[in-house]
XYZ file of N, CA and C in Angstrom:
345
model
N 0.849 -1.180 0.000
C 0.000 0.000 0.000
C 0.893 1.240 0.000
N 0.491 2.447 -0.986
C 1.795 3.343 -1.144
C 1.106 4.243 0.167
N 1.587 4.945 0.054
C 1.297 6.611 1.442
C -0.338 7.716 1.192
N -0.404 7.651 -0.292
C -1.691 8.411 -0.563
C -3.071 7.274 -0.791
N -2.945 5.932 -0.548
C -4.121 4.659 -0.966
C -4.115 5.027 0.970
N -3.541 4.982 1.876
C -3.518 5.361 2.898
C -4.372 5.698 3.063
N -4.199 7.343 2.878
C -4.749 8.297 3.243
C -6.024 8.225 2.917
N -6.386 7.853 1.503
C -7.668 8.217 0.921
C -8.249 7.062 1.688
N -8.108 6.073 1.955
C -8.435 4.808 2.324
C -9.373 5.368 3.981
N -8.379 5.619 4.797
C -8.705 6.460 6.031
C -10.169 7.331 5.696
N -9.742 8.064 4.778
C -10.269 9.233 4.863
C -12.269 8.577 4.233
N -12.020 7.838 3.839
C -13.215 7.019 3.425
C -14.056 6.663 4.811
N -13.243 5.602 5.115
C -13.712 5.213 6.310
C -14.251 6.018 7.742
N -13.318 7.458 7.587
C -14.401 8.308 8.572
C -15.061 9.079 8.220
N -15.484 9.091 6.343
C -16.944 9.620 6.164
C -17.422 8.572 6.620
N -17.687 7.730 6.764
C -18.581 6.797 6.609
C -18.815 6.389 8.429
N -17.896 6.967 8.946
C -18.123 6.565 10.205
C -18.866 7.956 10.658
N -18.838 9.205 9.897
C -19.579 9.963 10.298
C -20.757 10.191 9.680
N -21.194 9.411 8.995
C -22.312 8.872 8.451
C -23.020 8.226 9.203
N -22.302 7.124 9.827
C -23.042 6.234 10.461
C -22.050 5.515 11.843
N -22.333 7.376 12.781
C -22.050 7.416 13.856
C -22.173 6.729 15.399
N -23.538 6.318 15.038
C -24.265 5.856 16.433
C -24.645 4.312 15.663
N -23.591 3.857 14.880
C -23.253 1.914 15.142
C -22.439 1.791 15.664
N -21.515 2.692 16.325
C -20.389 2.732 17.396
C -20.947 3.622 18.950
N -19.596 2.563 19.268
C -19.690 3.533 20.911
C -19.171 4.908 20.735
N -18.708 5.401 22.011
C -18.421 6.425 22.617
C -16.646 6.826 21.933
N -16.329 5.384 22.320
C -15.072 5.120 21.642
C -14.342 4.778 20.962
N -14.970 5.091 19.863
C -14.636 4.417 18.241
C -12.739 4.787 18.036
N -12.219 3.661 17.230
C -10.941 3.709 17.090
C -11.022 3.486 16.078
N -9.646 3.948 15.329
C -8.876 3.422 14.172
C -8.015 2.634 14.283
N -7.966 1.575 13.817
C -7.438 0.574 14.052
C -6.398 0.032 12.832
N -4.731 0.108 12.969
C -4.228 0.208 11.657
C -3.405 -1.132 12.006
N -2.756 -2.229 11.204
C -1.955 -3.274 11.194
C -0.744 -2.095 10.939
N 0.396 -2.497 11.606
C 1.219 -1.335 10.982
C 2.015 -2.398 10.305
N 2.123 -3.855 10.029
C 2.574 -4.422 9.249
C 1.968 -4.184 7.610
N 0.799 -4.522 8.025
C 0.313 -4.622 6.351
C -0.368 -2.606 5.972
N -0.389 -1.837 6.912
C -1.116 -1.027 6.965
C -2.528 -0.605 6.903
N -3.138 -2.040 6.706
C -4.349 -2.378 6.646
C -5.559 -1.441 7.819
N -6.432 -0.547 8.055
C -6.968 -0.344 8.504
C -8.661 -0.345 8.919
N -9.182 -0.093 9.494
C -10.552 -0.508 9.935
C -11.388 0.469 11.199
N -12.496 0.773 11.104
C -13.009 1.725 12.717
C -13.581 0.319 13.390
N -12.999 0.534 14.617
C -13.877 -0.692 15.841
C -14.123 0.242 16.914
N -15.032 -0.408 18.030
C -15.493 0.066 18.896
C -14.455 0.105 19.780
N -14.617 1.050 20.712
C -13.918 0.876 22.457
C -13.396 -0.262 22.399
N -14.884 -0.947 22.924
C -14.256 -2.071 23.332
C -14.001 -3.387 23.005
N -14.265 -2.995 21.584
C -13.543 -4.323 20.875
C -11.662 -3.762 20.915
N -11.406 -2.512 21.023
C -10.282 -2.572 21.078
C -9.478 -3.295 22.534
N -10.214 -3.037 23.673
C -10.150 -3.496 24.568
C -9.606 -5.195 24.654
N -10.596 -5.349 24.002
C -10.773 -6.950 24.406
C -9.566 -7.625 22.995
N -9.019 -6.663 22.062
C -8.613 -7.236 21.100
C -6.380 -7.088 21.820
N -6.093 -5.874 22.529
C -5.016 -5.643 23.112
C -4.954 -6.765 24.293
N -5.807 -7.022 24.891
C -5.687 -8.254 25.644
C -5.273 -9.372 25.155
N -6.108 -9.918 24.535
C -5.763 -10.915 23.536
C -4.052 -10.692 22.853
N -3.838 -9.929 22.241
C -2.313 -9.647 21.640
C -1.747 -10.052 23.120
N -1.663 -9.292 23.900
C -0.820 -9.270 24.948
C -0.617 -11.060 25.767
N -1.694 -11.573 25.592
C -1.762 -12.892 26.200
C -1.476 -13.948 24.859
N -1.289 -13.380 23.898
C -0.752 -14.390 22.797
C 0.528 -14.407 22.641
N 1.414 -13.263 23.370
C 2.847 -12.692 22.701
C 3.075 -13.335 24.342
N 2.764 -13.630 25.730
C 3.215 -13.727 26.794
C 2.742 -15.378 26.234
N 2.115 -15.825 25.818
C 1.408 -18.106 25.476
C 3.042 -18.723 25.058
N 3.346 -17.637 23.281
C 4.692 -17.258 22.870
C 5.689 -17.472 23.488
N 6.185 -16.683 24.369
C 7.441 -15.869 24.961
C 7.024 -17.500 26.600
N 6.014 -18.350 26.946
C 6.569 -19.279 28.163
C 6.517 -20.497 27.015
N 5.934 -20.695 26.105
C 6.189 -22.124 25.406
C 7.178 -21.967 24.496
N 8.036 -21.424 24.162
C 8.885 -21.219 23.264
C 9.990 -20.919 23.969
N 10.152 -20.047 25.319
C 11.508 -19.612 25.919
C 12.084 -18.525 25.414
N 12.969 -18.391 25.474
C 14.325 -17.102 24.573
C 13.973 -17.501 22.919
N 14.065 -19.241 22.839
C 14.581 -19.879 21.197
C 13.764 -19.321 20.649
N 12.935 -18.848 20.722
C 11.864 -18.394 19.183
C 11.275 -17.146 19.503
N 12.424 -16.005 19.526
C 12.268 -14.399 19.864
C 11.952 -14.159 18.477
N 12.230 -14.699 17.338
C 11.899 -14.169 15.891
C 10.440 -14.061 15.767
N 9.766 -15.261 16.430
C 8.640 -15.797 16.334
C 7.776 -14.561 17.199
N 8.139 -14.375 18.471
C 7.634 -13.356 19.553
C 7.526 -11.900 18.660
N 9.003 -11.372 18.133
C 8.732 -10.296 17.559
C 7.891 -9.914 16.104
N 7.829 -11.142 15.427
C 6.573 -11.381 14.189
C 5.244 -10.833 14.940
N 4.764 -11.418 15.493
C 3.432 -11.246 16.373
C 3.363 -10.138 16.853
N 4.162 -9.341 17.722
C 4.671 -7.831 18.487
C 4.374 -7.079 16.685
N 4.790 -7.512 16.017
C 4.680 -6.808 14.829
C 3.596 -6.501 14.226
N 2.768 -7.640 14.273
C 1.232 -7.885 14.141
C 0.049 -6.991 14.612
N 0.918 -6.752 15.710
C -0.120 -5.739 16.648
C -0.817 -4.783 16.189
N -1.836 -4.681 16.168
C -2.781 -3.033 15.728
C -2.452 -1.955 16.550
N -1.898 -0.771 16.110
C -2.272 0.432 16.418
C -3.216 0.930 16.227
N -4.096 1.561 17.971
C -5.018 2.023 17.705
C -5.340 3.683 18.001
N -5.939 4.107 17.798
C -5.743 5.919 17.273
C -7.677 6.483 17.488
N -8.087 7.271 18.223
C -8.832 7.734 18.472
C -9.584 8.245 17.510
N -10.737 8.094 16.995
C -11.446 8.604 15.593
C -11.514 10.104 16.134
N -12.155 10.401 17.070
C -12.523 12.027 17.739
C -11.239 12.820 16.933
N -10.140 11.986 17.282
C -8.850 12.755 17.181
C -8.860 13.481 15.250
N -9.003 12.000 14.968
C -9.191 12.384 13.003
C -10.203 12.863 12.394
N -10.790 13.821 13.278
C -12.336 14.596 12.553
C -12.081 15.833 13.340
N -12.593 16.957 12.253
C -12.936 17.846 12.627
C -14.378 18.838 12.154
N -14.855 19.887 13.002
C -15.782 20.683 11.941
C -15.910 21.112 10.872
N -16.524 21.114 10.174
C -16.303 21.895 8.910
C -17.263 23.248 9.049
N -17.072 24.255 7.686
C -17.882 24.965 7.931
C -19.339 25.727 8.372
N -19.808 24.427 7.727
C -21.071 24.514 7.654
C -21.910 23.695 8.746
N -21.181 23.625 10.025
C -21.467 22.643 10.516
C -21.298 21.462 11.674
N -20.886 20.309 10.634
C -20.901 18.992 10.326
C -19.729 19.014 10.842
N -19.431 17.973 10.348
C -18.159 17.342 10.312
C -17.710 16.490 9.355
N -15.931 16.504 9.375
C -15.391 16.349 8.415
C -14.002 15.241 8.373
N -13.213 14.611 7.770
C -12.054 13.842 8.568
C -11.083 14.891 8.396
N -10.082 14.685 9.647
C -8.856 15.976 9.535
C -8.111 15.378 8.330
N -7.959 16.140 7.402
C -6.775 15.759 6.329
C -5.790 16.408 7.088
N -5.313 17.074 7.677
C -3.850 17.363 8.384
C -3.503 16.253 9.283
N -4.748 16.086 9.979
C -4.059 14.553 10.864
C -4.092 13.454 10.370
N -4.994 13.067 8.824
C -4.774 11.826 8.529
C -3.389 11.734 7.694
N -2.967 12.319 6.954
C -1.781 12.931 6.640
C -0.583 12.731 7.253
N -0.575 13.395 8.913
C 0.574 13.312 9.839
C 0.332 11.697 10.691
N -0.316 11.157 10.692
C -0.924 9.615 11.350
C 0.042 8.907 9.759
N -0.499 8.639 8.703
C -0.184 8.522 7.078
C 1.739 8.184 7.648
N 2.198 9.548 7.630
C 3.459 10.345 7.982
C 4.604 9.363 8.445
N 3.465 8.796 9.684
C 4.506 7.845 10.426
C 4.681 6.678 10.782
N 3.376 5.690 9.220
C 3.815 4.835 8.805
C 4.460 4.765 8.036
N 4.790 5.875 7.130
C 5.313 5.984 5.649
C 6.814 6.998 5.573
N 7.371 6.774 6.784
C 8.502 7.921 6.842
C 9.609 7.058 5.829
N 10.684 8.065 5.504
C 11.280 7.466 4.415
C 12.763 6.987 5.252
């Protein structure tokens, strides 16, 4: 995925989440693979329940495997979703409404894609 399929990609997904605001909680996230860059909006607390899970799969890892398979531990650590506050990537627009920040999806974009 290059740096601008990113962006536009993002920027899709929170019209659409400001479209259709109230199928989420309070605490809607963005949710990015920073391996594949793949992204998605989930709730609170599916993020919740999804960092748990990572965390108890990379600790299952790290006692049945030992030290010998740190390649294996850091694949998975790699795997991990970053997650990023939707509130954060919207702003007002004029008339209004609301809109996704192109300055913050941009600088979020930024620092998967630094050179």
């Amino acid at each position: 995925m290059k740096q601008y399929e990113f962006i536009e990609s993002v920027a899709r997904m929170l019209q659409l989440y400001i479209s259709n605001s109230k199928s989420f909680d309070s605490n809607a996230q963005l949710r990015v693979n920073p391996a594949t860059k793949a992204a998605t909006i989930v709730n609170g607390s599916d993020m919740l329940a999804e960092l748990a899970d990572s965390d108890e799969t990379i600790e299952d890892a790290a006692a049945a495997d030992g030290l010998r398979d740190e390649d294996a531990t850091d694949f998975q650590a790699s795997q991990n979703p970053d997650f990023y506050s939707v509130r954060m990537l919207i702003q007002d627009n004029p008339s209004g409404g609301e809109e996704p920040s192109m300055p913050a999806i941009c600088q979020l974009a930024a620092s998967y894609f630094a050179a």
